[in-house]
Structures are given as C-alpha cells and as structure tokens.
PDB file of C-alpha atoms in Angstrom:
ATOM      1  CA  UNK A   2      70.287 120.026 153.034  1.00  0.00           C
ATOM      2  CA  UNK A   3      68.013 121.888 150.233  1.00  0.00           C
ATOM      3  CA  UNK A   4      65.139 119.645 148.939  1.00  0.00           C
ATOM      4  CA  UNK A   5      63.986 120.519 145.357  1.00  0.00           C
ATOM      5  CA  UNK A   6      60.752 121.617 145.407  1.00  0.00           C
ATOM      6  CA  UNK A   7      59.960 122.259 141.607  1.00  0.00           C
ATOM      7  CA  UNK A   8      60.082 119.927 138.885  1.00  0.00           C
ATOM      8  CA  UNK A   9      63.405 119.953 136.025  1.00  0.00           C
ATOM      9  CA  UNK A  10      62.102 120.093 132.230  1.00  0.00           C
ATOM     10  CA  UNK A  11      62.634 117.318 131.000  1.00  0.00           C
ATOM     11  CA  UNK A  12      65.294 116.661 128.140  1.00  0.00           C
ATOM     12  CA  UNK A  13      64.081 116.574 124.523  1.00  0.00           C
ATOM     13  CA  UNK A  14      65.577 115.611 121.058  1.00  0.00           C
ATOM     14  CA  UNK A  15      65.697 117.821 118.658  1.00  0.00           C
ATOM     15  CA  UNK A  16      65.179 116.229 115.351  1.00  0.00           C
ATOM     16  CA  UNK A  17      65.666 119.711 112.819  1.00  0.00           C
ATOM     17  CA  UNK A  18      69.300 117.993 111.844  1.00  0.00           C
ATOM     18  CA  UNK A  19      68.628 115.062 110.782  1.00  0.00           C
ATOM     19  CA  UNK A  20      65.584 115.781 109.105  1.00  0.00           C
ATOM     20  CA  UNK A  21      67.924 118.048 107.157  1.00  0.00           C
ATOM     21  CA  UNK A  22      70.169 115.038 106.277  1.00  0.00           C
ATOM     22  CA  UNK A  23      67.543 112.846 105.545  1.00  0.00           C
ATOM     23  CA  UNK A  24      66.015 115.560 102.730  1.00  0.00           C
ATOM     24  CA  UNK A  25      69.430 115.793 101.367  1.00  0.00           C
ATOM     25  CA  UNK A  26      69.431 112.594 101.276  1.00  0.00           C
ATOM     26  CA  UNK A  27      66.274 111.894  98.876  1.00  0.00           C
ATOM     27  CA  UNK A  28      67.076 114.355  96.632  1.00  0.00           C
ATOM     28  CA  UNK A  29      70.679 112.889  96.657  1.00  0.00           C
ATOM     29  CA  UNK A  30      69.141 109.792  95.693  1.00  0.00           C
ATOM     30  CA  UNK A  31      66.576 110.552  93.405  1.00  0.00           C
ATOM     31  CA  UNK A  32      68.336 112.602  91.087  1.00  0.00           C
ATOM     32  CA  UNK A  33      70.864 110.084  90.744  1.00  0.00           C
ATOM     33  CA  UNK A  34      68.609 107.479  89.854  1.00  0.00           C
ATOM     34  CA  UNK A  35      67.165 109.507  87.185  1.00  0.00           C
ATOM     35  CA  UNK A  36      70.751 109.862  85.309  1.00  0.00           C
ATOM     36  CA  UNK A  37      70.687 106.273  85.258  1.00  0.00           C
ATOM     37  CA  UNK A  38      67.554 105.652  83.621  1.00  0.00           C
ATOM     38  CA  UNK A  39      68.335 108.077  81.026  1.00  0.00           C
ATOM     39  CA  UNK A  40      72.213 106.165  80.203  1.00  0.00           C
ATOM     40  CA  UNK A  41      69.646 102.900  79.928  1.00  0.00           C
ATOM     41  CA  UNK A  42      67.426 103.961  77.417  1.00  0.00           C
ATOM     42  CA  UNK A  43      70.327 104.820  74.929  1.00  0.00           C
ATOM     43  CA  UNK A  44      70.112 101.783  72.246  1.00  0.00           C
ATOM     44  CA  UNK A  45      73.934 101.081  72.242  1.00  0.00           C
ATOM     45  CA  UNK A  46      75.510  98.000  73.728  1.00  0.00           C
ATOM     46  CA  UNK A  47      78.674  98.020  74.806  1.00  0.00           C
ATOM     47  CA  UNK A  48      81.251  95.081  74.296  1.00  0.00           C
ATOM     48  CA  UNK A  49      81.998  93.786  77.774  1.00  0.00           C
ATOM     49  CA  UNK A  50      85.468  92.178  78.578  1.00  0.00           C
ATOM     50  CA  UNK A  51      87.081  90.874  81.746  1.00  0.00           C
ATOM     51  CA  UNK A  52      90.362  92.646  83.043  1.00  0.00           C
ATOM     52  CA  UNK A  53      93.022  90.207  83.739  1.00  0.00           C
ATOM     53  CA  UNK A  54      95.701  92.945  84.114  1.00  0.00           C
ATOM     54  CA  UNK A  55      98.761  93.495  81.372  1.00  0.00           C
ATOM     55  CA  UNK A  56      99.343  90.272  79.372  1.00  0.00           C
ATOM     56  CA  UNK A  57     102.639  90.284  80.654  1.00  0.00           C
ATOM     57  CA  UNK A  58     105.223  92.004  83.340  1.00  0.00           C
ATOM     58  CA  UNK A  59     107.335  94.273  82.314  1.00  0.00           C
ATOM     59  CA  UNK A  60     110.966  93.448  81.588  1.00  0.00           C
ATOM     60  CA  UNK A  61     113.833  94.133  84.176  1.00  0.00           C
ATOM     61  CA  UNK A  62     115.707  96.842  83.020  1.00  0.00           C
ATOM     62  CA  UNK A  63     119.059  95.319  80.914  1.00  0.00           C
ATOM     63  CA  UNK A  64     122.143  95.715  82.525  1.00  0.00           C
ATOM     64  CA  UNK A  65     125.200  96.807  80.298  1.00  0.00           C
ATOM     65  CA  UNK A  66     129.010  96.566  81.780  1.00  0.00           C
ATOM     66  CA  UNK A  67     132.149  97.991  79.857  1.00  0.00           C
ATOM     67  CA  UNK A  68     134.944  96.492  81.710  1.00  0.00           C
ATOM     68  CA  UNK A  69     137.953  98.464  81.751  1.00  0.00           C
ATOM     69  CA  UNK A  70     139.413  95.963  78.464  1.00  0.00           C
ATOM     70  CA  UNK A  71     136.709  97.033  76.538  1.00  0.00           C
ATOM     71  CA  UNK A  72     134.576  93.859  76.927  1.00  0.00           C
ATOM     72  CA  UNK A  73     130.867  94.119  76.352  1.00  0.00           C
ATOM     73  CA  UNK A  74     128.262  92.022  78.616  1.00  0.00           C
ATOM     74  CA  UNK A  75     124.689  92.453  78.240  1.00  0.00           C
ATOM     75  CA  UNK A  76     122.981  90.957  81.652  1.00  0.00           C
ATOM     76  CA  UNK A  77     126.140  88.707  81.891  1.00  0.00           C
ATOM     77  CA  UNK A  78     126.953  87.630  78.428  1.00  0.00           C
ATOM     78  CA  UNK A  79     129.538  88.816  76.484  1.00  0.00           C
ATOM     79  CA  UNK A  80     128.646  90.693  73.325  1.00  0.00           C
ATOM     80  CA  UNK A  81     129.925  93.300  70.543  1.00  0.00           C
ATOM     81  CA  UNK A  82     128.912  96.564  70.033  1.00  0.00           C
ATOM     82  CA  UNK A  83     126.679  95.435  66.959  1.00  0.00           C
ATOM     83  CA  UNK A  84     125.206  92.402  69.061  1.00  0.00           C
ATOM     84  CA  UNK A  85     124.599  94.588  71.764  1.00  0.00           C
ATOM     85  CA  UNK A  86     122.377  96.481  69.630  1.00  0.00           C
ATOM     86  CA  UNK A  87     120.794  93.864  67.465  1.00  0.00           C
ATOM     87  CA  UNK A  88     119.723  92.295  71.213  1.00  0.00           C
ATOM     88  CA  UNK A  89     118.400  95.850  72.489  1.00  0.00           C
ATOM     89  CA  UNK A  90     116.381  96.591  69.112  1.00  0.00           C
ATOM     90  CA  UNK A  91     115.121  92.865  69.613  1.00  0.00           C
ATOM     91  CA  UNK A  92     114.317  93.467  73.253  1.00  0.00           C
ATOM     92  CA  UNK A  93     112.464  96.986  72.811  1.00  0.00           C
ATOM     93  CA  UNK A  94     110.439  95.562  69.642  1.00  0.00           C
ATOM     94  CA  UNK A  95     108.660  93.409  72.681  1.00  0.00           C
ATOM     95  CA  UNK A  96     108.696  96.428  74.989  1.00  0.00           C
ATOM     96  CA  UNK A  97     108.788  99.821  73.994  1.00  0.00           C
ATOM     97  CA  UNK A  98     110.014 101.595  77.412  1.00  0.00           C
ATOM     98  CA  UNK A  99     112.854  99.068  77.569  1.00  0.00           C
ATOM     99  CA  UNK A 100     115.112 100.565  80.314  1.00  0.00           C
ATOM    100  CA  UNK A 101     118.858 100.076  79.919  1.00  0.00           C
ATOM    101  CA  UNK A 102     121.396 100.903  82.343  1.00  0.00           C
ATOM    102  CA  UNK A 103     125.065 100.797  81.308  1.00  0.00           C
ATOM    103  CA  UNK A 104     128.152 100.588  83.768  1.00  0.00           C
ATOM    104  CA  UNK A 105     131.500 101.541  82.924  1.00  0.00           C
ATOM    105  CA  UNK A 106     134.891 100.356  84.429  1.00  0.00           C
ATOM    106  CA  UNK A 107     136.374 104.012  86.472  1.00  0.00           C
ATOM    107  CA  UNK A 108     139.803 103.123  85.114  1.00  0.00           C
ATOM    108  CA  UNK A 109     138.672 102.040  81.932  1.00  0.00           C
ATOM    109  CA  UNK A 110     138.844 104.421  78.940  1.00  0.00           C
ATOM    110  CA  UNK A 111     135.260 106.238  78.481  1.00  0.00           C
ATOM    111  CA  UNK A 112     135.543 105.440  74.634  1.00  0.00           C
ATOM    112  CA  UNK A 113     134.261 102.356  75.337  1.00  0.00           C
ATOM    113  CA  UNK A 114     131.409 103.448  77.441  1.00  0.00           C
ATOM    114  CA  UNK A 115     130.655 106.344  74.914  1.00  0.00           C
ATOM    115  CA  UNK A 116     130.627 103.537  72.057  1.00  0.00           C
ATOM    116  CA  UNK A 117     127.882 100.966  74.384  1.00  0.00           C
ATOM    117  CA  UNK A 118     125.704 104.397  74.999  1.00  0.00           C
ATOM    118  CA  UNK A 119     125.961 104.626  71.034  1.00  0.00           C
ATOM    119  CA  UNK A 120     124.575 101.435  70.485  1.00  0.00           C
ATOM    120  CA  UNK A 121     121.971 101.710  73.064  1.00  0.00           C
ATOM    121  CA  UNK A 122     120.488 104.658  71.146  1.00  0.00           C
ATOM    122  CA  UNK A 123     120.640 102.960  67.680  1.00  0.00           C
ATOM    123  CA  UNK A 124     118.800 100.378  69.093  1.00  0.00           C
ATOM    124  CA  UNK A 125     116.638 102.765  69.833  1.00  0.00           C
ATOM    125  CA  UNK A 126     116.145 102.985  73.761  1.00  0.00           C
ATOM    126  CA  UNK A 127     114.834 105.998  75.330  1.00  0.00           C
ATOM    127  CA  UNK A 128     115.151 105.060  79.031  1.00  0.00           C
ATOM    128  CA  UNK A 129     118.575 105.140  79.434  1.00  0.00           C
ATOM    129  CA  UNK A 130     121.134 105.709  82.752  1.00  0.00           C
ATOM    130  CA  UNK A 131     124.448 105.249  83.649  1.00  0.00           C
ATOM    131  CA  UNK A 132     125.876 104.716  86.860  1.00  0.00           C
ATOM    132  CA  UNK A 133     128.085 106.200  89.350  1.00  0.00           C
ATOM    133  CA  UNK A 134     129.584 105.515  92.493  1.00  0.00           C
ATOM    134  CA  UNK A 135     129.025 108.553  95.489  1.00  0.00           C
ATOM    135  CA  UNK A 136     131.945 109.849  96.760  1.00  0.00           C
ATOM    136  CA  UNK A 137     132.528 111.568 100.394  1.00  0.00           C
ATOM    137  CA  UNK A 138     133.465 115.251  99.698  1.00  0.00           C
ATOM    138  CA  UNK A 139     136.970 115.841 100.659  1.00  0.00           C
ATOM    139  CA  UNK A 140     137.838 118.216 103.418  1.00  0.00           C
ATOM    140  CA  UNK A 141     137.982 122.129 102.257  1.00  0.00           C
ATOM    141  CA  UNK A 142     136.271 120.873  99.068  1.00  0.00           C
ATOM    142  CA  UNK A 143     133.201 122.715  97.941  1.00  0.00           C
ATOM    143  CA  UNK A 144     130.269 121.027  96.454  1.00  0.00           C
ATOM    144  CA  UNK A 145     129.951 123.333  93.402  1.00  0.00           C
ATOM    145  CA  UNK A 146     132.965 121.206  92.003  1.00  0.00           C
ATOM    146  CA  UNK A 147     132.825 117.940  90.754  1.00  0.00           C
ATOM    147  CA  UNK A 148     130.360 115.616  90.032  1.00  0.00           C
ATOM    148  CA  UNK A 149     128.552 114.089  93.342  1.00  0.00           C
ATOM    149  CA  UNK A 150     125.637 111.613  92.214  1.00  0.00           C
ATOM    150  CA  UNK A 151     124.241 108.061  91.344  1.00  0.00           C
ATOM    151  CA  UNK A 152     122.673 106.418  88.401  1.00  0.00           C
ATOM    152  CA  UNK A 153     121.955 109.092  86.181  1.00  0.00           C
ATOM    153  CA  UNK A 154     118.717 109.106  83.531  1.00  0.00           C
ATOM    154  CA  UNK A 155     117.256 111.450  80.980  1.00  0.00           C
ATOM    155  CA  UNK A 156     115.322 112.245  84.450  1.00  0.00           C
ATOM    156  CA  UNK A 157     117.835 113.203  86.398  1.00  0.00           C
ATOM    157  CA  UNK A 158     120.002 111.587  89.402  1.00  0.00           C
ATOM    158  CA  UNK A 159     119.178 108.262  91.418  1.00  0.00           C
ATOM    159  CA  UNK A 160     121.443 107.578  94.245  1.00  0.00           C
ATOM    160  CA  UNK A 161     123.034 103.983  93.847  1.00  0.00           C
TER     161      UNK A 161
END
C-alpha cells in the first residue's frame, strides 16, 4: 500500500464572484436611491386615497328567451318587445358593457328572435350573443356546410 509522502494544497475560496455581485450591488443601490431623493424634492402633493376595489360587481349578463309562441322573458319574466328594451336601456345606463344573451325557440319562427335582437340594439347593448345548440356531423357530411357552433358574440363562437 502507497503512503503519501508530500503534502495536498490545500483548498481555497475564491472570492472574485461575489465581490463582483456585491459592486453591482452598491451601484444598484445607490443610484436608485438618488432617483428617489430627486421625486421628493418636487413641491407637489399628491391626493392619497385607499383602493377598496370597484364600487360594485358587475352585472350577470341578462338572459333573453323567444319561445317558439313569440313570448318574450327577460331573466324569467315575461315582457314586450318595447319593455324589453326600456329594461335593457335601464340596465346599461347602470352598466355600460351590459352583456345580453338572447335564446330562440329552433322551431319557433326567427322573426321573433330577429325582433328581441332589434330591441337589444335600441337599447343600446354592444355585448351581444345568441345561442346555439352543437350538433354531431352526420356521416358523409363535410364540415364546410352548415353551421357547427355555440353562443355566438360580436367576438366570435363560444361553445355552449
């Protein structure tokens, strides 16, 4: 068995890095706490307030059904076509981006629909969608035919 007969070196840190770091560091530092001296000696007080959030949540969006006799429900209760959007102009002067999203009867006649949508836009709502039921495709159908989506809005489709 081999004794050692000279002595290892013996291990040593090597500082260089974090030296580096720590420079960076102070200059990160100072320089920063320069800008903030300078924002304190401008004579302006600013008001100060405490956030709380938005006053209030916004609305559900308002659910519109046509049924397929041409009754009228706005979230449940039945309405005309000038209720409807007396209610929605009421509803929107509280919230601006009221959404509304109007369902039609699939046997009913779309006239009806068509007339609801109407109102909806004299009352003056933007976010609007109507819905849709998804269909399988049929077989040997091709998907370039027909209509195959959800609730649809000025932003395009949502599956429902």
């Amino acid at each position: 068995m081999p004794l050692k007969t000279h002595l290892d070196d013996e291990p040593t840190l090597n500082l260089t890095a974090m030296l580096d770091v720590m420079f960076l560091l102070i200059i990160f530092f100072a320089l920063g706490t320069r800008f903030v001296d300078d924002e304190r000696k401008i004579g302006l007080r600013v008001p100060e307030v405490v956030d709380r959030g938005a006053l209030s949540a916004a609305p559900a969006r308002k659910e519109v059904n046509v049924y397929r006799n041409g009754t009228i429900t706005l979230d449940r209760r039945t309405v005309d076509l000038e209720q409807l959007t007396t209610r929605l102009a009421a509803a929107r002067r509280q919230y601006n981006d009221l959404g509304v999203l109007v369902r039609g009867d699939a046997r009913g006649e779309f006239q009806n629909v068509a007339a609801a949508l109407s109102a909806c836009k004299r009352a003056g709502i933007r976010e609007l969608g109507i819905t849709v039921r998804s269909m399988p495709l049929e077989e040997g159908a091709t998907t370039g035919r027909g209509f195959m989506g959800g609730a649809t809005t000025g932003r395009g489709l949502m599956r429902r």
